[in-house]
PDB file of C-alpha atoms and ligand atoms in Angstrom:
ATOM      1  CA  UNK I   1     -24.187  -1.139  16.423  1.00 50.00           C
ATOM      2  CA  UNK I   2     -20.824   0.342  17.249  1.00 55.00           C
ATOM      3  CA  UNK I   3     -19.564   3.374  15.349  1.00 72.00           C
ATOM      4  CA  UNK I   4     -16.085   3.060  13.880  1.00 81.00           C
ATOM      5  CA  UNK I   5     -13.506   5.314  15.421  1.00 89.00           C
ATOM      6  CA  UNK I   6     -12.516   8.452  13.547  1.00 93.00           C
ATOM      7  CA  UNK I   7      -9.468  10.648  14.003  1.00 94.00           C
ATOM      8  CA  UNK I   8      -8.696  14.239  13.057  1.00 95.00           C
ATOM      9  CA  UNK I   9      -5.738  16.327  14.065  1.00 95.00           C
ATOM     10  CA  UNK I  10      -6.554  19.732  15.484  1.00 96.00           C
ATOM     11  CA  UNK I  11      -4.096  22.163  17.069  1.00 96.00           C
ATOM     12  CA  UNK I  12      -1.375  19.529  16.622  1.00 93.00           C
ATOM     13  CA  UNK I  13      -3.242  16.915  18.691  1.00 94.00           C
ATOM     14  CA  UNK I  14      -4.994  13.681  17.751  1.00 93.00           C
ATOM     15  CA  UNK I  15      -8.737  14.039  18.440  1.00 95.00           C
ATOM     16  CA  UNK I  16     -10.467  10.674  18.467  1.00 93.00           C
ATOM     17  CA  UNK I  17     -14.194  10.036  18.310  1.00 93.00           C
ATOM     18  CA  UNK I  18     -16.241   6.811  18.353  1.00 91.00           C
ATOM     19  CA  UNK I  19     -15.292   3.268  19.357  1.00 89.00           C
ATOM     20  CA  UNK I  20     -11.790   1.945  18.735  1.00 90.00           C
ATOM     21  CA  UNK I  21     -12.348  -1.461  20.300  1.00 88.00           C
ATOM     22  CA  UNK I  22     -15.528  -3.521  20.341  1.00 85.00           C
ATOM     23  CA  UNK I  23     -16.256  -6.742  22.173  1.00 84.00           C
ATOM     24  CA  UNK I  24     -19.015  -8.906  20.724  1.00 86.00           C
ATOM     25  CA  UNK I  25     -20.829 -11.931  22.171  1.00 91.00           C
ATOM     26  CA  UNK I  26     -18.576 -14.964  22.569  1.00 93.00           C
ATOM     27  CA  UNK I  27     -19.441 -18.583  21.794  1.00 96.00           C
ATOM     28  CA  UNK I  28     -18.588 -21.847  23.548  1.00 97.00           C
ATOM     29  CA  UNK I  29     -16.353 -24.403  21.821  1.00 98.00           C
ATOM     30  CA  UNK I  30     -17.739 -27.893  22.440  1.00 98.00           C
ATOM     31  CA  UNK I  31     -16.704 -31.450  21.552  1.00 98.00           C
ATOM     32  CA  UNK I  32     -19.517 -32.968  19.470  1.00 96.00           C
ATOM     33  CA  UNK I  33     -18.005 -36.473  19.849  1.00 97.00           C
ATOM     34  CA  UNK I  34     -17.931 -36.308  23.640  1.00 97.00           C
ATOM     35  CA  UNK I  35     -21.404 -35.229  24.805  1.00 97.00           C
ATOM     36  CA  UNK I  36     -20.835 -31.626  23.738  1.00 97.00           C
ATOM     37  CA  UNK I  37     -18.372 -31.180  26.570  1.00 97.00           C
ATOM     38  CA  UNK I  38     -17.151 -27.600  26.972  1.00 97.00           C
ATOM     39  CA  UNK I  39     -13.580 -27.122  25.691  1.00 97.00           C
ATOM     40  CA  UNK I  40     -13.249 -23.332  25.517  1.00 97.00           C
ATOM     41  CA  UNK I  41     -14.655 -20.150  24.047  1.00 96.00           C
ATOM     42  CA  UNK I  42     -14.137 -17.948  21.003  1.00 95.00           C
ATOM     43  CA  UNK I  43     -13.272 -14.341  21.731  1.00 91.00           C
ATOM     44  CA  UNK I  44     -14.506 -12.134  18.871  1.00 90.00           C
ATOM     45  CA  UNK I  45     -13.191  -8.605  19.043  1.00 86.00           C
ATOM     46  CA  UNK I  46     -12.616  -5.758  16.597  1.00 86.00           C
ATOM     47  CA  UNK I  47     -10.182  -2.972  16.938  1.00 88.00           C
ATOM     48  CA  UNK I  48      -9.391   0.128  14.916  1.00 90.00           C
ATOM     49  CA  UNK I  49      -5.698   0.730  14.599  1.00 90.00           C
ATOM     50  CA  UNK I  50      -4.431   4.314  14.265  1.00 92.00           C
ATOM     51  CA  UNK I  51      -1.670   4.188  11.675  1.00 93.00           C
ATOM     52  CA  UNK I  52       0.328   7.410  11.370  1.00 94.00           C
ATOM     53  CA  UNK I  53       2.202   7.873   8.068  1.00 95.00           C
ATOM     54  CA  UNK I  54       4.612  10.502   9.368  1.00 93.00           C
ATOM     55  CA  UNK I  55       6.999  11.653   6.637  1.00 94.00           C
ATOM     56  CA  UNK I  56       5.496   9.198   4.107  1.00 96.00           C
ATOM     57  CA  UNK I  57       2.086  10.903   4.139  1.00 97.00           C
ATOM     58  CA  UNK I  58       2.997  12.904   1.002  1.00 97.00           C
ATOM     59  CA  UNK I  59       3.452   9.646  -0.931  1.00 97.00           C
ATOM     60  CA  UNK I  60      -0.074   8.392  -0.139  1.00 97.00           C
ATOM     61  CA  UNK I  61      -1.665  11.798  -0.740  1.00 97.00           C
ATOM     62  CA  UNK I  62       0.156  11.801  -4.101  1.00 97.00           C
ATOM     63  CA  UNK I  63      -1.362   8.451  -5.144  1.00 97.00           C
ATOM     64  CA  UNK I  64      -4.872   9.829  -4.541  1.00 96.00           C
ATOM     65  CA  UNK I  65      -3.999  12.700  -6.919  1.00 97.00           C
ATOM     66  CA  UNK I  66      -2.547  10.442  -9.643  1.00 97.00           C
ATOM     67  CA  UNK I  67       1.092  11.135  -8.755  1.00 98.00           C
ATOM     68  CA  UNK I  68       3.956   8.776  -8.011  1.00 98.00           C
ATOM     69  CA  UNK I  69       6.272  10.568  -5.594  1.00 98.00           C
ATOM     70  CA  UNK I  70       9.764   9.335  -4.869  1.00 97.00           C
ATOM     71  CA  UNK I  71      12.718  10.930  -3.139  1.00 98.00           C
ATOM     72  CA  UNK I  72      16.293  11.963  -3.920  1.00 98.00           C
ATOM     73  CA  UNK I  73      19.320  12.736  -1.764  1.00 98.00           C
ATOM     74  CA  UNK I  74      20.431  16.302  -2.542  1.00 98.00           C
ATOM     75  CA  UNK I  75      22.899  16.548   0.339  1.00 97.00           C
ATOM     76  CA  UNK I  76      26.122  18.177  -0.960  1.00 96.00           C
ATOM     77  CA  UNK I  77      28.247  16.302   1.555  1.00 95.00           C
ATOM     78  CA  UNK I  78      26.808  12.873   0.691  1.00 97.00           C
ATOM     79  CA  UNK I  79      29.013  10.472  -1.225  1.00 97.00           C
ATOM     80  CA  UNK I  80      25.856   9.164  -2.954  1.00 96.00           C
ATOM     81  CA  UNK I  81      24.214  12.550  -3.674  1.00 97.00           C
ATOM     82  CA  UNK I  82      21.653  12.267  -6.458  1.00 97.00           C
ATOM     83  CA  UNK I  83      20.531   8.747  -5.543  1.00 97.00           C
ATOM     84  CA  UNK I  84      16.828   8.348  -6.358  1.00 97.00           C
ATOM     85  CA  UNK I  85      14.447   6.225  -4.309  1.00 97.00           C
ATOM     86  CA  UNK I  86      11.158   4.725  -5.495  1.00 96.00           C
ATOM     87  CA  UNK I  87       9.691   3.460  -3.176  1.00 95.00           C
ATOM     88  CA  UNK I  88       9.705   6.667  -1.220  1.00 94.00           C
ATOM     89  CA  UNK I  89      12.411   6.878   1.446  1.00 96.00           C
ATOM     90  CA  UNK I  90      12.210   9.765   3.888  1.00 97.00           C
ATOM     91  CA  UNK I  91      15.908   9.689   4.697  1.00 97.00           C
ATOM     92  CA  UNK I  92      19.038   8.840   2.722  1.00 97.00           C
ATOM     93  CA  UNK I  93      20.427   5.536   4.036  1.00 96.00           C
ATOM     94  CA  UNK I  94      23.998   6.739   3.303  1.00 95.00           C
ATOM     95  CA  UNK I  95      24.140  10.217   4.902  1.00 97.00           C
ATOM     96  CA  UNK I  96      20.912   9.987   6.959  1.00 97.00           C
ATOM     97  CA  UNK I  97      19.913  13.438   5.649  1.00 97.00           C
ATOM     98  CA  UNK I  98      16.331  14.278   4.776  1.00 97.00           C
ATOM     99  CA  UNK I  99      15.653  13.467   1.113  1.00 97.00           C
ATOM    100  CA  UNK I 100      13.919  15.802  -1.355  1.00 98.00           C
ATOM    101  CA  UNK I 101      10.430  14.718  -2.474  1.00 98.00           C
ATOM    102  CA  UNK I 102      10.220  14.532  -6.297  1.00 97.00           C
ATOM    103  CA  UNK I 103       7.284  13.783  -8.630  1.00 97.00           C
ATOM    104  CA  UNK I 104       8.376  10.821 -10.790  1.00 97.00           C
ATOM    105  CA  UNK I 105       5.017  10.136 -12.462  1.00 97.00           C
ATOM    106  CA  UNK I 106       6.250  10.993 -15.975  1.00 97.00           C
ATOM    107  CA  UNK I 107       9.435   8.976 -15.564  1.00 97.00           C
ATOM    108  CA  UNK I 108       7.376   5.997 -14.379  1.00 97.00           C
ATOM    109  CA  UNK I 109       5.009   6.294 -17.359  1.00 97.00           C
ATOM    110  CA  UNK I 110       7.906   6.449 -19.830  1.00 97.00           C
ATOM    111  CA  UNK I 111      10.336   3.917 -18.385  1.00 98.00           C
ATOM    112  CA  UNK I 112       8.448   1.502 -16.076  1.00 97.00           C
ATOM    113  CA  UNK I 113       9.658  -2.043 -16.858  1.00 98.00           C
ATOM    114  CA  UNK I 114       8.961  -5.334 -15.099  1.00 98.00           C
ATOM    115  CA  UNK I 115      12.208  -6.467 -13.466  1.00 98.00           C
ATOM    116  CA  UNK I 116      10.702  -9.687 -12.151  1.00 98.00           C
ATOM    117  CA  UNK I 117       7.342 -10.949 -10.902  1.00 98.00           C
ATOM    118  CA  UNK I 118       5.552 -13.464  -8.708  1.00 97.00           C
ATOM    119  CA  UNK I 119       2.012 -14.831  -9.136  1.00 97.00           C
ATOM    120  CA  UNK I 120       0.247 -15.772  -5.880  1.00 96.00           C
ATOM    121  CA  UNK I 121      -2.751 -18.085  -5.962  1.00 95.00           C
ATOM    122  CA  UNK I 122      -3.314 -17.802  -2.205  1.00 92.00           C
ATOM    123  CA  UNK I 123      -3.189 -14.854   0.173  1.00 89.00           C
ATOM    124  CA  UNK I 124      -3.159 -14.014   3.843  1.00 86.00           C
ATOM    125  CA  UNK I 125      -5.927 -12.609   6.065  1.00 83.00           C
ATOM    126  CA  UNK I 126      -7.529  -9.287   5.040  1.00 83.00           C
ATOM    127  CA  UNK I 127      -6.320  -9.533   1.436  1.00 87.00           C
ATOM    128  CA  UNK I 128      -8.283  -7.063  -0.706  1.00 87.00           C
ATOM    129  CA  UNK I 129      -6.837  -7.951  -4.134  1.00 90.00           C
ATOM    130  CA  UNK I 130      -8.284 -10.296  -6.738  1.00 90.00           C
ATOM    131  CA  UNK I 131      -6.522 -13.653  -6.958  1.00 93.00           C
ATOM    132  CA  UNK I 132      -4.258 -14.723  -8.487  1.00 95.00           C
ATOM    133  CA  UNK I 133      -2.292 -11.651  -7.377  1.00 96.00           C
ATOM    134  CA  UNK I 134       0.332 -10.658  -9.950  1.00 97.00           C
ATOM    135  CA  UNK I 135       3.048  -9.002  -7.901  1.00 97.00           C
ATOM    136  CA  UNK I 136       5.593  -7.164 -10.040  1.00 98.00           C
ATOM    137  CA  UNK I 137       8.916  -5.521  -9.275  1.00 98.00           C
ATOM    138  CA  UNK I 138       9.316  -2.452 -11.447  1.00 98.00           C
ATOM    139  CA  UNK I 139      12.515  -0.707 -12.492  1.00 97.00           C
ATOM    140  CA  UNK I 140      12.785   2.862 -13.797  1.00 97.00           C
ATOM    141  CA  UNK I 141      15.552   4.561 -15.753  1.00 96.00           C
ATOM    142  CA  UNK I 142      17.958   6.396 -13.438  1.00 95.00           C
ATOM    143  CA  UNK I 143      16.292   5.083 -10.277  1.00 96.00           C
ATOM    144  CA  UNK I 144      18.429   3.144  -7.826  1.00 93.00           C
ATOM    145  CA  UNK I 145      15.720   1.018  -6.223  1.00 96.00           C
ATOM    146  CA  UNK I 146      13.018  -1.335  -7.474  1.00 97.00           C
ATOM    147  CA  UNK I 147       9.340  -0.858  -6.629  1.00 97.00           C
ATOM    148  CA  UNK I 148       7.077  -3.723  -5.556  1.00 96.00           C
ATOM    149  CA  UNK I 149       3.466  -3.396  -6.714  1.00 97.00           C
ATOM    150  CA  UNK I 150       0.801  -5.393  -8.563  1.00 96.00           C
ATOM    151  CA  UNK I 151      -0.348  -5.757 -12.151  1.00 97.00           C
ATOM    152  CA  UNK I 152      -4.101  -5.228 -12.660  1.00 96.00           C
ATOM    153  CA  UNK I 153      -4.424  -6.408 -16.274  1.00 96.00           C
ATOM    154  CA  UNK I 154      -2.660  -8.997 -18.420  1.00 95.00           C
ATOM    155  CA  UNK I 155       0.071 -11.438 -17.478  1.00 96.00           C
ATOM    156  CA  UNK I 156       3.463 -10.237 -16.263  1.00 97.00           C
ATOM    157  CA  UNK I 157       6.654 -10.905 -18.221  1.00 97.00           C
ATOM    158  CA  UNK I 158      10.217  -9.894 -17.456  1.00 98.00           C
ATOM    159  CA  UNK I 159      11.077  -6.778 -19.499  1.00 97.00           C
ATOM    160  CA  UNK I 160       7.418  -5.874 -20.103  1.00 97.00           C
ATOM    161  CA  UNK I 161       6.646  -2.127 -20.315  1.00 98.00           C
ATOM    162  CA  UNK I 162       4.078  -1.065 -17.723  1.00 98.00           C
ATOM    163  CA  UNK I 163       2.430   2.238 -16.739  1.00 98.00           C
ATOM    164  CA  UNK I 164       1.084   3.289 -13.352  1.00 98.00           C
ATOM    165  CA  UNK I 165      -2.614   3.673 -12.599  1.00 98.00           C
ATOM    166  CA  UNK I 166      -4.051   5.391  -9.541  1.00 98.00           C
ATOM    167  CA  UNK I 167      -7.253   4.963  -7.562  1.00 96.00           C
ATOM    168  CA  UNK I 168      -8.275   8.607  -7.712  1.00 96.00           C
ATOM    169  CA  UNK I 169     -11.991   7.825  -7.185  1.00 96.00           C
ATOM    170  CA  UNK I 170     -12.690   6.852  -3.545  1.00 96.00           C
ATOM    171  CA  UNK I 171      -8.988   6.381  -2.730  1.00 96.00           C
ATOM    172  CA  UNK I 172      -8.034   4.189   0.234  1.00 95.00           C
ATOM    173  CA  UNK I 173      -4.860   6.212   0.977  1.00 97.00           C
ATOM    174  CA  UNK I 174      -2.932   2.925   1.096  1.00 95.00           C
ATOM    175  CA  UNK I 175      -0.470   1.279  -1.274  1.00 95.00           C
ATOM    176  CA  UNK I 176      -3.439  -0.442  -2.977  1.00 94.00           C
ATOM    177  CA  UNK I 177      -4.221   2.917  -4.659  1.00 97.00           C
ATOM    178  CA  UNK I 178      -1.225   2.276  -6.925  1.00 97.00           C
ATOM    179  CA  UNK I 179      -1.316  -0.439  -9.569  1.00 97.00           C
ATOM    180  CA  UNK I 180       0.092  -1.080 -13.052  1.00 98.00           C
ATOM    181  CA  UNK I 181      -1.147  -2.112 -16.474  1.00 98.00           C
ATOM    182  CA  UNK I 182       0.688  -3.025 -19.702  1.00 98.00           C
ATOM    183  CA  UNK I 183       1.770   0.061 -21.709  1.00 97.00           C
ATOM    184  CA  UNK I 184      -0.839   0.805 -24.377  1.00 95.00           C
ATOM    185  CA  UNK I 185      -3.846  -0.198 -22.216  1.00 96.00           C
ATOM    186  CA  UNK I 186      -6.968   1.871 -22.965  1.00 95.00           C
ATOM    187  CA  UNK I 187      -8.523   4.044 -20.232  1.00 94.00           C
ATOM    188  CA  UNK I 188     -11.873   2.258 -20.694  1.00 94.00           C
ATOM    189  CA  UNK I 189     -10.285  -1.078 -19.653  1.00 95.00           C
ATOM    190  CA  UNK I 190      -8.961   0.121 -16.280  1.00 95.00           C
ATOM    191  CA  UNK I 191     -10.363  -1.320 -13.026  1.00 93.00           C
ATOM    192  CA  UNK I 192     -13.157   0.672 -11.378  1.00 93.00           C
ATOM    193  CA  UNK I 193     -12.024   3.892  -9.698  1.00 94.00           C
ATOM    194  CA  UNK I 194      -8.585   3.870 -11.372  1.00 96.00           C
ATOM    195  CA  UNK I 195      -7.199   6.385 -13.869  1.00 96.00           C
ATOM    196  CA  UNK I 196      -3.832   7.053 -15.522  1.00 95.00           C
TER     197      UNK I 196
HETATM  198 ZN1   ZN F   1      22.704  11.076   1.106  1.00 84.11          ZN
END
């Protein structure tokens, strides 16, 4: 059995260990209506992709600690100084300066409101969410962008007050560690591994 590849950074270099690509036994594809004539083969293969977060790493680390981090342009020379971004944007799209990272967890808890939503009965490959998936777009007071995420409990409605929940137990360090529930939800009702 192959061991999944692991990566650590040491002395500013990626150190990789284990297998990052595995070939497994292939199978013939045959035509059962034509004497099991050979038509082709399947090619099963697994690969481990190394996904670097770069300047967004702080955002994903924040989710694992129960924090929603966003950013703000504090550049004095920027015409749009003070613009706040959730989702997290490393750079200001107007002045291209590096934004300041700000903890907006409290703001999200107090002012998170469903702007619009979409319920998906089907999903693509590798989907890890329960279906139907209730995608919601969330607006916050004073924030200039709208965040796309998913509602874990209840049915979405436009204008509904929602609060963030975080997968702080066994986090995946992906966007799935952030979800939302209707304001007033009890801690005991949250999905496994999630907390306020
Ligand atoms: Zn700017």
